[in-house]
Tab-separated table of C-alpha atoms in Angstrom:
chain	number	residue	atom	x	y	z
A	28	MET	CA	-37.041	-25.522	35.762
A	29	GLY	CA	-39.677	-28.201	35.818
A	30	VAL	CA	-41.222	-27.359	32.439
A	31	ASN	CA	-41.888	-29.771	29.604
A	32	LEU	CA	-39.942	-27.846	26.989
A	33	ALA	CA	-40.967	-30.128	24.151
A	34	ARG	CA	-44.591	-28.877	24.343
A	35	HIS	CA	-43.993	-25.131	24.621
A	36	LYS	CA	-42.267	-22.431	22.635
A	37	LEU	CA	-39.527	-22.057	25.209
A	38	GLN	CA	-35.773	-22.071	24.630
A	39	PHE	CA	-34.008	-22.961	27.889
A	40	VAL	CA	-30.363	-21.952	28.264
A	41	ASN	CA	-28.263	-22.849	31.285
A	42	GLY	CA	-25.643	-20.370	32.436
A	43	LEU	CA	-23.323	-23.089	33.636
A	44	VAL	CA	-20.620	-23.588	31.062
A	45	GLN	CA	-19.396	-26.958	32.321
A	46	ALA	CA	-22.165	-29.213	33.487
A	47	ASP	CA	-23.410	-32.719	32.777
A	48	PHE	CA	-27.146	-32.769	32.097
A	49	SER	CA	-27.321	-36.374	30.854
A	50	ALA	CA	-29.087	-37.504	34.041
A	51	LEU	CA	-32.020	-35.179	33.308
A	52	PRO	CA	-34.970	-36.390	31.212
A	53	PRO	CA	-34.597	-35.172	27.603
A	54	ALA	CA	-37.656	-32.911	27.861
A	55	THR	CA	-36.101	-30.927	30.737
A	56	ARG	CA	-32.507	-30.636	29.486
A	57	PRO	CA	-31.399	-27.159	28.451
A	58	HIS	CA	-31.366	-26.457	24.734
A	59	PHE	CA	-27.985	-24.770	25.059
A	60	THR	CA	-25.283	-24.017	27.614
A	61	LEU	CA	-23.054	-20.986	27.488
A	62	ASP	CA	-19.835	-22.782	26.536
A	63	LYS	CA	-19.049	-20.528	23.595
A	64	TRP	CA	-20.854	-17.241	23.162
A	65	PRO	CA	-20.422	-16.887	19.356
A	66	GLU	CA	-22.069	-20.265	18.770
A	67	PHE	CA	-24.791	-19.300	21.234
A	68	PHE	CA	-25.698	-16.120	19.285
A	69	GLN	CA	-25.696	-18.055	16.014
A	70	TRP	CA	-27.960	-20.697	17.601
A	71	LEU	CA	-30.213	-17.993	19.049
A	72	ASN	CA	-30.637	-16.250	15.672
A	73	GLU	CA	-31.681	-19.556	14.097
A	74	GLN	CA	-34.429	-20.347	16.655
A	75	PRO	CA	-38.129	-20.054	15.903
A	76	PRO	CA	-40.185	-17.452	17.770
A	77	SER	CA	-40.163	-18.410	21.445
A	78	LEU	CA	-39.501	-17.241	24.969
A	79	LEU	CA	-35.805	-17.352	25.813
A	80	ILE	CA	-35.132	-18.417	29.410
A	81	ILE	CA	-31.569	-18.084	30.723
A	82	ASP	CA	-31.033	-19.821	34.040
A	83	GLY	CA	-28.044	-18.978	36.211
A	84	LEU	CA	-26.634	-15.951	34.445
A	85	CYS	CA	-24.722	-15.034	37.603
A	86	SER	CA	-22.723	-18.262	37.285
A	87	LEU	CA	-20.793	-16.489	34.489
A	88	LEU	CA	-19.444	-14.167	37.171
A	89	ASP	CA	-18.275	-17.234	39.107
A	90	GLN	CA	-16.577	-18.505	35.930
A	91	GLY	CA	-14.396	-15.371	35.742
A	92	PHE	CA	-16.336	-13.191	33.341
A	93	GLY	CA	-16.492	-9.525	34.292
A	94	MET	CA	-19.722	-7.810	35.237
A	95	SER	CA	-19.557	-5.655	32.096
A	96	GLN	CA	-19.170	-8.765	29.893
A	97	VAL	CA	-22.159	-10.459	31.495
A	98	LEU	CA	-24.247	-7.301	31.230
A	99	GLN	CA	-23.258	-6.927	27.534
A	100	PHE	CA	-24.333	-10.538	26.989
A	101	PHE	CA	-27.728	-9.725	28.549
A	102	VAL	CA	-28.130	-6.605	26.413
A	103	SER	CA	-27.186	-8.574	23.259
A	104	CYS	CA	-29.885	-11.172	24.043
A	105	GLN	CA	-32.387	-8.361	24.550
A	106	ARG	CA	-31.481	-6.808	21.204
A	107	ILE	CA	-31.916	-10.085	19.358
A	108	ALA	CA	-35.285	-10.620	21.001
A	109	GLU	CA	-36.433	-7.060	20.179
A	110	THR	CA	-35.211	-7.272	16.577
A	111	LYS	CA	-37.051	-10.576	16.018
A	112	ALA	CA	-40.201	-9.073	17.556
A	113	GLU	CA	-40.002	-6.009	15.287
A	114	LEU	CA	-39.588	-8.207	12.230
A	115	GLY	CA	-42.758	-10.131	13.104
A	116	GLY	CA	-41.113	-13.440	13.887
A	117	GLY	CA	-40.217	-12.353	17.350
A	118	TYR	CA	-39.521	-13.866	20.672
A	119	ALA	CA	-42.235	-13.476	23.255
A	120	GLY	CA	-39.566	-12.198	25.586
A	121	LEU	CA	-36.495	-12.810	27.635
A	122	VAL	CA	-36.455	-14.200	31.176
A	123	VAL	CA	-33.214	-14.293	33.140
A	124	ASN	CA	-32.634	-16.005	36.473
A	125	VAL	CA	-29.924	-14.416	38.612
A	126	LEU	CA	-29.092	-15.385	42.184
A	127	LEU	CA	-28.801	-12.164	44.182
A	128	ASP	CA	-25.782	-12.034	46.499
A	129	GLU	CA	-23.037	-9.513	47.282
A	130	PHE	CA	-21.154	-10.531	44.112
A	131	SER	CA	-24.072	-10.120	41.703
A	132	GLU	CA	-25.872	-7.121	43.256
A	133	LEU	CA	-24.404	-4.585	40.812
A	134	LEU	CA	-25.268	-6.846	37.872
A	135	VAL	CA	-28.870	-7.246	39.085
A	136	ARG	CA	-29.263	-3.488	39.601
A	137	SER	CA	-27.961	-2.848	36.077
A	138	MET	CA	-30.297	-5.481	34.631
A	139	ILE	CA	-33.325	-3.970	36.407
A	140	ARG	CA	-32.576	-0.648	34.700
A	141	ARG	CA	-32.781	-2.497	31.363
A	142	SER	CA	-35.886	-4.554	32.193
A	143	HIS	CA	-39.627	-4.210	32.012
A	144	TYR	CA	-40.292	-6.151	35.221
A	145	PHE	CA	-38.330	-7.567	38.113
A	146	PHE	CA	-39.573	-10.705	39.842
A	147	SER	CA	-38.237	-11.632	43.275
A	148	PHE	CA	-38.906	-15.135	44.584
A	149	GLU	CA	-38.149	-15.726	48.255
A	150	GLY	CA	-39.222	-17.801	51.199
A	151	LEU	CA	-41.770	-16.655	53.692
A	152	SER	CA	-40.447	-14.248	56.303
A	153	SER	CA	-42.553	-16.094	58.895
A	154	GLY	CA	-40.794	-19.400	58.139
A	155	ALA	CA	-41.846	-22.665	56.528
A	156	SER	CA	-45.458	-23.529	55.697
A	157	ASN	CA	-47.242	-26.592	54.347
A	158	ASP	CA	-49.659	-24.443	52.338
A	159	VAL	CA	-47.271	-21.871	50.855
A	160	SER	CA	-43.883	-22.486	49.191
A	161	GLY	CA	-42.833	-18.839	49.112
A	162	GLN	CA	-43.691	-15.380	47.953
A	163	LEU	CA	-43.253	-13.515	44.682
A	164	THR	CA	-42.850	-9.751	44.433
A	165	VAL	CA	-43.380	-8.088	41.055
A	166	ILE	CA	-41.779	-4.672	40.639
A	167	PRO	CA	-41.790	-2.543	37.487
A	168	GLY	CA	-38.388	-2.153	35.879
A	169	HIS	CA	-37.018	1.043	34.409
A	170	LEU	CA	-38.173	0.241	30.850
A	171	HIS	CA	-41.752	-0.267	32.063
A	172	CYS	CA	-41.670	3.145	33.714
A	173	GLN	CA	-40.397	4.787	30.505
A	174	ILE	CA	-43.077	3.165	28.296
A	175	GLN	CA	-46.109	3.445	30.562
A	176	THR	CA	-47.424	6.919	31.321
A	177	GLN	CA	-49.347	5.545	34.297
A	178	ALA	CA	-46.285	3.698	35.665
A	179	LYS	CA	-46.329	5.801	38.833
A	180	ASP	CA	-49.624	4.074	39.648
A	181	PHE	CA	-48.076	0.617	39.485
A	182	LYS	CA	-47.407	-0.636	42.978
A	183	PRO	CA	-45.324	-3.723	43.628
A	184	ALA	CA	-47.517	-6.815	43.716
A	185	LEU	CA	-47.021	-9.487	46.360
A	186	LEU	CA	-48.255	-13.021	45.683
A	187	HIS	CA	-47.803	-16.273	47.518
A	188	TYR	CA	-47.142	-19.466	45.593
A	189	ARG	CA	-47.296	-23.175	46.152
A	190	VAL	CA	-45.207	-25.643	44.151
A	191	SER	CA	-46.556	-29.166	43.662
A	192	ASP	CA	-45.264	-32.039	41.539
A	193	VAL	CA	-46.776	-30.759	38.295
A	194	THR	CA	-48.054	-27.206	38.874
A	195	VAL	CA	-47.364	-23.906	40.528
A	196	GLN	CA	-50.296	-21.992	42.004
A	197	PHE	CA	-50.131	-18.227	42.604
A	198	PHE	CA	-52.574	-16.493	44.960
A	199	SER	CA	-52.966	-13.426	47.117
A	200	PRO	CA	-51.679	-13.735	50.710
A	201	GLY	CA	-54.323	-15.468	52.833
A	202	GLN	CA	-56.154	-16.872	49.776
A	203	SER	CA	-54.622	-20.352	49.577
A	204	SER	CA	-57.182	-23.011	48.640
A	205	THR	CA	-56.257	-24.906	51.819
A	206	VAL	CA	-56.955	-21.842	53.971
A	207	LEU	CA	-60.326	-21.137	52.353
């Protein structure tokens, strides 16, 4: 994910259950992989307040777990984060990366109904560009709409982004620093 995890209050979990991360620099290795769920939840409950990032949750579907099992895992992580937040030692939130394809579409739709926001990263529809790496669409999730009375006024936001070696820049379409 390109983040120096040693400097931030992030807990990075990789959805792959059988992977060798020894080639990665120690600062970018995941803190946990989803080999055994009971140990994961024990580990998660012992962590200090932080943002939990789960990368590749859809890989659990590829490993043979059912959609309902993966969704229950997601809901359990949400409950732990909410409970810690209510007790004052809470997580800043939960971020889950899921690759959208025909096998994970139902999972993604179910997760959106249980989320505050949905972020969609994709390439440019016009093709490759030297100035823009892709576009991000931010859409309110079902929980956002339940909490916010003005949620009907929230329109999806479209941003372009550029990834460099050490940073990611977000900007409105047509507002890239190289264009201006």
